[in-house]
Amino acid sequence: MPRLLRYTVFACLLPIVAQGGEKSLVEGGESIETESVYLDSEPSLFDAVPFRGYFDWKKQLKEDTGLTYGFNAYVLPQWGTESPQGTSDAFSGVYRFMGSWTLTGRESGNPGRIEFRIENRSAHGGSLSPTDYGNELGMSALNPGFIYNDNFDTDVSVLNWTQIFTDSRWGFAVGRLAFDVYQDSYFLQTISGNLLNRAFVVSPSIGTTGIGALGAVVHGFVNNNFWLGGQAYDANAANGDFDLDTVKEGEWLTNVEFGWTPDFNNFKRDRVLLTYWNKDARELAGAPSGHGWTLSASHAVSEQLIPFLRLGYSNGGGGAPARESASLGFQYSPRKSQSLAIGLGWAQPSDKALREEYVLEAGYKVQVTPQLSLMPDLQYLIDPANNPEQDSLWIFSLRMILAL
């Protein structure tokens, strides 16, 4: 099966015959370009924009040169149940300077661009990071602060060429990639999404690699409703480590995906996506191979309400923390500047000796200004697999996102 998957991936990397359209399929829920662009029309509670002249200059720079950039800070303090080690809070941040420079095809609808991101993830004030706090609490597969860790030194985590063809109906990206932008993507799989638990961000039943892995991705529509995709990443990449030599090991994380949407113009929101993944055994790391599949589905039933469903299975290898997982929920936007997401998640850890885990999470996002978001969040965690003496836990978070 792994050999067949690898052949299929490289077959997908060939050009896909497609029809005309208006949107890029390469990235998932949140790309470098969308994350770094300031939108003057971003709905917010307050219209006042500090340093408006600076943001107007950024917009003009993009129009004149195709270059856009941004400085984003994601700060996350958490408070909750005391761990067996006596910890009851966590505090860390993710800091990014990122951008894209469209060098070709700006007027043709078939742009080619360089994308880059420099970032740091670290804990603050002597506190644990939310990832480590979740580990201390005994969570195995459903980590309550998965993205916010402190083992990510300042690094060029993204540096790639992204090319769009055939009026934005297919394209590819090659270089140093953030796998979580592309793999099993859906609308809440972003660092600025309403929910924090791994159940709702990166599926616990899928193999991963380091952010900044050398690799290639291709996605393309075969007609107005169906698309195919293939991905290949260096399986030995490490977060916060610009080490290009690991690719010489020839060990890969590969994916093939099949997607359907009822409406091409809304395919990032209205979709069903099936992904099959395989991760080679890593000889030097002594890590076994793994494979599995994930299914993600979402559909906007109105302008305010988007329900979602995610399922996953792995054979327990490839570093996936769960053999089986499922989550469902919805995002509701009572106002354009505010949104509420509620999710219920379940996972069976890869270690069969461990008990199943559950999470119920609610997160609210308030866009205070176009540059500032405040996001209170509450998680109720049941049966932490690595802490059998504890039946339930709670964690409250107050996230802040600042985009400049």
XYZ file of C-alpha atoms in Angstrom:
404
model
C 0.000 0.000 0.000
C 2.707 2.604 0.789
C 4.312 2.056 -2.628
C 0.948 2.387 -4.369
C 0.244 5.575 -2.417
C 3.593 7.070 -3.396
C 2.981 6.353 -7.078
C -0.476 7.901 -6.800
C 0.912 11.057 -5.183
C 3.443 11.598 -7.925
C 0.792 10.919 -10.533
C -1.290 13.673 -8.936
C 1.683 16.003 -9.229
C 1.169 15.955 -12.992
C -0.940 18.755 -14.532
C -4.679 18.234 -14.114
C -6.978 19.210 -16.947
C -9.362 21.823 -15.536
C -11.875 24.445 -16.509
C -11.900 28.165 -15.870
C -12.682 29.703 -12.477
C -11.732 32.333 -9.948
C -10.240 30.748 -6.812
C -7.027 29.002 -5.812
C -7.324 25.478 -4.485
C -3.727 25.095 -3.284
C -4.070 26.275 0.318
C -6.599 25.110 2.866
C -8.422 27.199 5.471
C -5.787 29.906 5.892
C -2.880 30.641 3.560
C 0.169 32.851 4.032
C -1.434 35.455 1.787
C -4.762 35.637 3.612
C -3.089 35.582 7.039
C -0.770 38.476 6.228
C -3.109 40.774 4.287
C -4.787 43.715 6.026
C -8.406 44.048 4.907
C -9.812 47.543 5.288
C -13.322 46.109 5.072
C -12.813 43.561 7.905
C -16.023 43.723 10.007
C -15.228 44.858 13.570
C -16.820 46.423 16.638
C -14.919 49.659 16.159
C -14.072 51.288 12.854
C -11.120 53.230 14.208
C -7.842 52.004 12.692
C -4.674 53.169 14.487
C -1.850 53.962 12.063
C -4.244 54.029 9.105
C -1.577 55.639 6.952
C 0.653 52.599 7.469
C -2.077 50.150 6.441
C -3.037 52.246 3.431
C 0.634 52.174 2.408
C 0.655 48.381 2.720
C -2.363 48.131 0.440
C -0.752 50.409 -2.110
C 2.471 48.390 -1.932
C 0.566 45.250 -2.868
C -1.190 46.967 -5.753
C 2.054 48.420 -7.102
C 4.495 45.541 -6.568
C 2.524 42.402 -5.655
C 4.267 42.303 -2.251
C 2.269 41.885 0.937
C 3.464 41.180 4.461
C 2.298 41.157 8.060
C 3.425 40.910 11.668
C 1.027 38.707 13.646
C 1.039 37.839 17.347
C -1.125 35.091 18.853
C -1.017 35.198 22.671
C -2.680 32.481 24.756
C -2.985 32.395 28.567
C -4.865 29.445 30.100
C -6.191 28.641 33.593
C -7.690 25.371 34.699
C -7.614 22.199 36.752
C -4.440 21.620 38.738
C -2.203 18.940 37.231
C -0.576 16.142 39.292
C 2.611 18.261 39.183
C 0.784 21.246 40.704
C 0.354 23.370 37.550
C -2.926 25.215 37.032
C -2.064 27.725 34.306
C -0.101 28.160 31.084
C 1.002 31.088 28.948
C 2.662 31.212 25.538
C 2.609 32.931 22.181
C 3.175 32.434 18.478
C 4.853 35.319 16.634
C 5.069 35.550 12.854
C 6.500 37.798 10.186
C 5.125 36.544 6.910
C 4.244 37.560 3.419
C 3.981 36.760 -0.258
C 5.374 38.384 -3.374
C 3.490 37.788 -6.612
C 6.108 37.971 -9.353
C 4.288 36.554 -12.361
C 0.760 36.555 -13.773
C -0.663 39.282 -11.541
C -3.120 40.389 -14.214
C -3.708 37.043 -15.904
C -5.434 35.140 -13.088
C -2.563 32.621 -13.103
C -0.224 34.142 -10.499
C 3.081 32.756 -9.309
C 4.395 33.924 -5.938
C 7.051 33.433 -3.302
C 5.621 32.789 0.154
C 7.643 33.176 3.350
C 7.135 33.001 7.104
C 9.516 33.505 10.007
C 8.105 32.501 13.369
C 8.759 31.756 16.997
C 6.658 29.835 19.508
C 7.581 30.084 23.179
C 6.250 30.016 26.736
C 6.279 33.207 28.837
C 6.892 34.255 32.413
C 8.264 30.922 33.559
C 4.956 29.246 32.743
C 4.390 26.040 30.860
C 3.148 26.273 27.303
C -0.489 25.196 26.766
C 0.795 22.088 24.961
C 2.909 21.056 27.960
C 0.107 21.938 30.398
C -2.186 19.592 28.488
C 0.460 16.871 28.677
C 0.786 17.367 32.456
C -2.979 17.083 32.799
C -2.718 13.671 31.161
C -4.326 14.337 27.784
C -2.964 11.921 25.184
C -4.699 12.589 21.840
C -6.893 15.642 22.546
C -4.314 18.232 23.579
C -6.051 21.481 24.664
C -3.372 23.828 23.276
C -1.829 21.853 20.441
C -0.425 24.753 18.395
C 0.995 26.669 21.367
C 4.248 24.962 22.381
C 7.708 26.117 23.396
C 9.907 23.822 21.295
C 9.865 26.068 18.222
C 12.902 28.330 18.010
C 12.887 31.291 15.607
C 12.946 29.721 12.166
C 12.072 30.218 8.502
C 9.093 27.891 8.695
C 7.761 28.654 5.194
C 9.676 29.456 2.013
C 8.059 28.194 -1.172
C 6.913 28.942 -4.670
C 3.154 28.752 -5.232
C 1.879 28.675 -8.801
C -1.744 28.916 -9.928
C -2.850 27.849 -13.406
C -5.915 27.647 -15.638
C -7.698 30.662 -14.174
C -7.076 29.475 -10.608
C -8.555 26.005 -11.010
C -5.376 24.118 -10.174
C -1.945 24.835 -8.827
C 1.022 23.617 -6.856
C 3.390 24.686 -4.086
C 6.957 23.454 -3.697
C 9.644 24.283 -1.158
C 9.591 24.620 2.620
C 5.941 24.111 3.596
C 3.637 24.232 6.612
C 1.848 20.913 6.214
C -1.128 21.971 8.365
C -2.175 24.558 5.759
C -2.830 21.798 3.213
C -3.385 18.433 4.926
C -6.991 17.438 5.716
C -7.928 21.117 5.695
C -11.288 22.615 6.613
C -12.501 26.084 7.543
C -11.602 25.936 11.265
C -8.140 24.458 10.729
C -6.327 27.753 11.266
C -4.359 29.326 14.085
C -6.997 32.069 14.233
C -9.965 29.662 14.279
C -12.426 29.717 17.155
C -11.405 26.380 18.720
C -8.104 25.313 20.309
C -8.260 21.581 21.018
C -6.458 19.291 18.616
C -9.763 17.519 17.942
C -10.831 20.565 15.933
C -7.511 21.811 14.531
C -5.279 18.977 13.251
C -6.899 15.541 13.299
C -5.369 13.328 16.035
C -5.710 10.366 13.649
C -3.314 11.746 11.045
C 0.461 11.554 10.830
C 2.332 14.854 10.902
C 5.843 16.186 10.430
C 7.690 19.381 11.345
C 6.404 22.791 10.290
C 8.797 23.813 7.521
C 9.198 20.421 5.862
C 10.591 20.270 2.343
C 7.851 19.038 0.080
C 5.366 19.580 -2.713
C 1.588 19.951 -2.926
C -0.785 19.970 -5.876
C -4.563 20.427 -5.960
C -6.849 20.737 -8.962
C -10.457 20.597 -10.053
C -11.338 17.961 -12.633
C -14.761 19.564 -13.142
C -16.940 22.120 -11.338
C -17.491 19.914 -8.297
C -14.636 17.418 -7.835
C -10.958 17.936 -7.114
C -7.914 15.756 -6.547
C -4.789 16.481 -4.557
C -1.427 15.007 -3.708
C 1.129 15.958 -1.061
C 4.616 14.794 -0.089
C 6.685 16.085 2.865
C 10.011 15.221 4.462
C 8.953 12.942 7.333
C 12.011 13.874 9.431
C 11.506 17.651 9.483
C 11.559 19.227 12.962
C 9.789 22.350 14.236
C 12.078 25.344 14.594
C 15.050 23.646 12.922
C 16.222 24.725 9.472
C 17.893 21.384 8.688
C 17.696 20.482 5.007
C 19.774 17.318 5.361
C 16.939 15.235 6.786
C 15.395 14.892 3.336
C 18.390 12.713 2.383
C 16.915 9.928 4.505
C 14.277 9.460 1.805
C 11.463 9.002 4.327
C 8.191 10.728 3.477
C 4.775 11.728 4.733
C 2.450 11.444 1.732
C -1.246 12.156 1.197
C -3.813 11.671 -1.530
C -7.096 13.560 -1.256
C -10.441 13.490 -3.041
C -12.824 16.411 -2.572
C -16.332 17.397 -3.584
C -18.171 20.710 -3.341
C -21.660 21.698 -4.478
C -20.433 25.210 -5.295
C -16.937 25.992 -6.586
C -17.172 29.598 -5.408
C -17.580 28.405 -1.792
C -15.457 25.251 -1.855
C -13.414 26.183 1.237
C -16.618 26.276 3.296
C -18.961 23.811 1.547
C -17.057 20.567 1.021
C -16.505 16.901 1.700
C -12.831 15.887 1.788
C -11.414 12.349 2.043
C -7.663 12.033 2.704
C -5.530 8.873 2.740
C -2.093 9.300 4.342
C 1.039 7.237 4.774
C 4.187 7.963 6.770
C 7.338 5.934 6.194
C 9.212 4.333 9.058
C 11.996 6.650 10.250
C 15.053 4.481 10.720
C 17.337 6.881 12.621
C 14.503 8.003 14.901
C 13.377 4.428 15.512
C 9.797 5.386 14.648
C 7.436 2.908 12.950
C 5.509 3.580 9.766
C 1.827 4.427 9.806
C -1.159 5.006 7.596
C -4.803 5.954 7.842
C -7.584 8.149 6.513
C -9.580 11.206 7.510
C -12.916 12.614 6.408
C -13.929 16.250 6.857
C -17.256 17.801 5.887
C -18.805 21.240 6.353
C -21.675 23.173 4.794
C -23.096 26.641 5.347
C -26.809 26.147 5.941
C -27.155 29.934 6.183
C -24.934 33.003 6.231
C -24.665 32.637 10.010
C -24.450 28.859 10.599
C -21.820 26.332 9.432
C -21.932 22.823 10.933
C -18.983 20.441 10.531
C -18.095 16.765 10.967
C -14.649 15.096 11.059
C -13.729 11.403 11.262
C -10.341 9.726 11.359
C -8.652 6.324 11.535
C -5.012 5.257 11.822
C -3.229 1.967 12.375
C -1.577 3.500 15.449
C 1.759 4.225 13.763
C 3.340 7.200 12.030
C 3.206 9.327 15.175
C -0.600 9.721 15.069
C -1.737 9.988 18.713
C -5.140 8.378 18.017
C -6.301 5.218 16.301
C -9.800 6.566 15.863
C -11.266 10.022 16.289
C -14.450 11.949 15.619
C -15.603 15.512 16.128
C -18.640 17.538 15.233
C -19.928 20.998 15.918
C -20.835 24.297 14.358
C -19.839 27.922 13.980
C -22.536 30.555 14.397
C -22.004 34.239 13.559
C -24.698 36.432 15.149
C -22.879 39.501 13.818
C -20.230 39.940 11.163
C -17.723 40.954 13.831
C -18.453 38.020 16.162
C -18.693 34.245 15.968
C -19.330 31.333 18.324
C -18.048 27.801 17.740
C -18.994 24.738 19.773
C -17.399 21.342 19.220
C -17.618 17.838 20.684
C -14.626 15.546 20.164
C -13.673 11.933 20.907
C -10.490 9.925 20.409
C -9.177 6.434 21.076
C -5.414 6.813 21.728
C -2.975 4.812 19.625
C -1.886 2.969 22.763
C -4.677 0.419 23.129
C -4.070 0.218 26.882
C -5.256 3.808 27.341
C -8.875 4.832 27.790
C -10.887 6.948 25.365
C -10.850 10.741 25.700
C -13.612 13.319 25.183
C -13.753 17.114 24.899
C -16.522 19.688 24.783
C -15.290 23.134 23.755
C -16.880 26.529 23.180
C -14.952 29.459 21.716
C -16.143 33.001 20.985
C -14.351 35.421 18.663
C -14.802 39.186 18.840
C -13.152 41.262 16.118
C -12.552 44.400 18.164
C -10.806 46.268 15.333
C -9.600 45.001 11.950
C -6.249 44.262 13.636
C -7.291 43.010 17.090
C -9.294 39.925 18.062
C -10.237 38.700 21.547
C -11.249 35.041 21.915
C -12.494 33.601 25.228
C -12.660 29.813 25.241
C -13.785 27.056 27.621
C -12.874 23.359 27.359
C -14.348 20.509 29.397
C -12.164 17.403 29.092
C -13.289 13.928 30.147
C -11.139 10.874 30.971
C -7.574 12.096 30.308
C -5.925 8.890 29.112
C -2.593 9.414 30.885
C -4.170 10.505 34.173
C -6.539 7.698 35.209
C -7.046 9.222 38.672
C -8.798 12.226 37.081
C -12.245 11.868 35.511
C -12.707 15.400 34.201
C -10.833 18.667 33.693
C -11.637 22.206 32.648
C -9.534 24.899 30.998
C -10.416 28.541 30.372
C -8.448 30.539 27.783
C -8.402 34.185 26.737
C -6.624 34.418 23.397
C -5.560 37.657 21.724
C -4.570 38.064 18.068
C -2.848 41.218 16.860
C -2.183 41.726 13.136
C -0.011 44.569 11.869
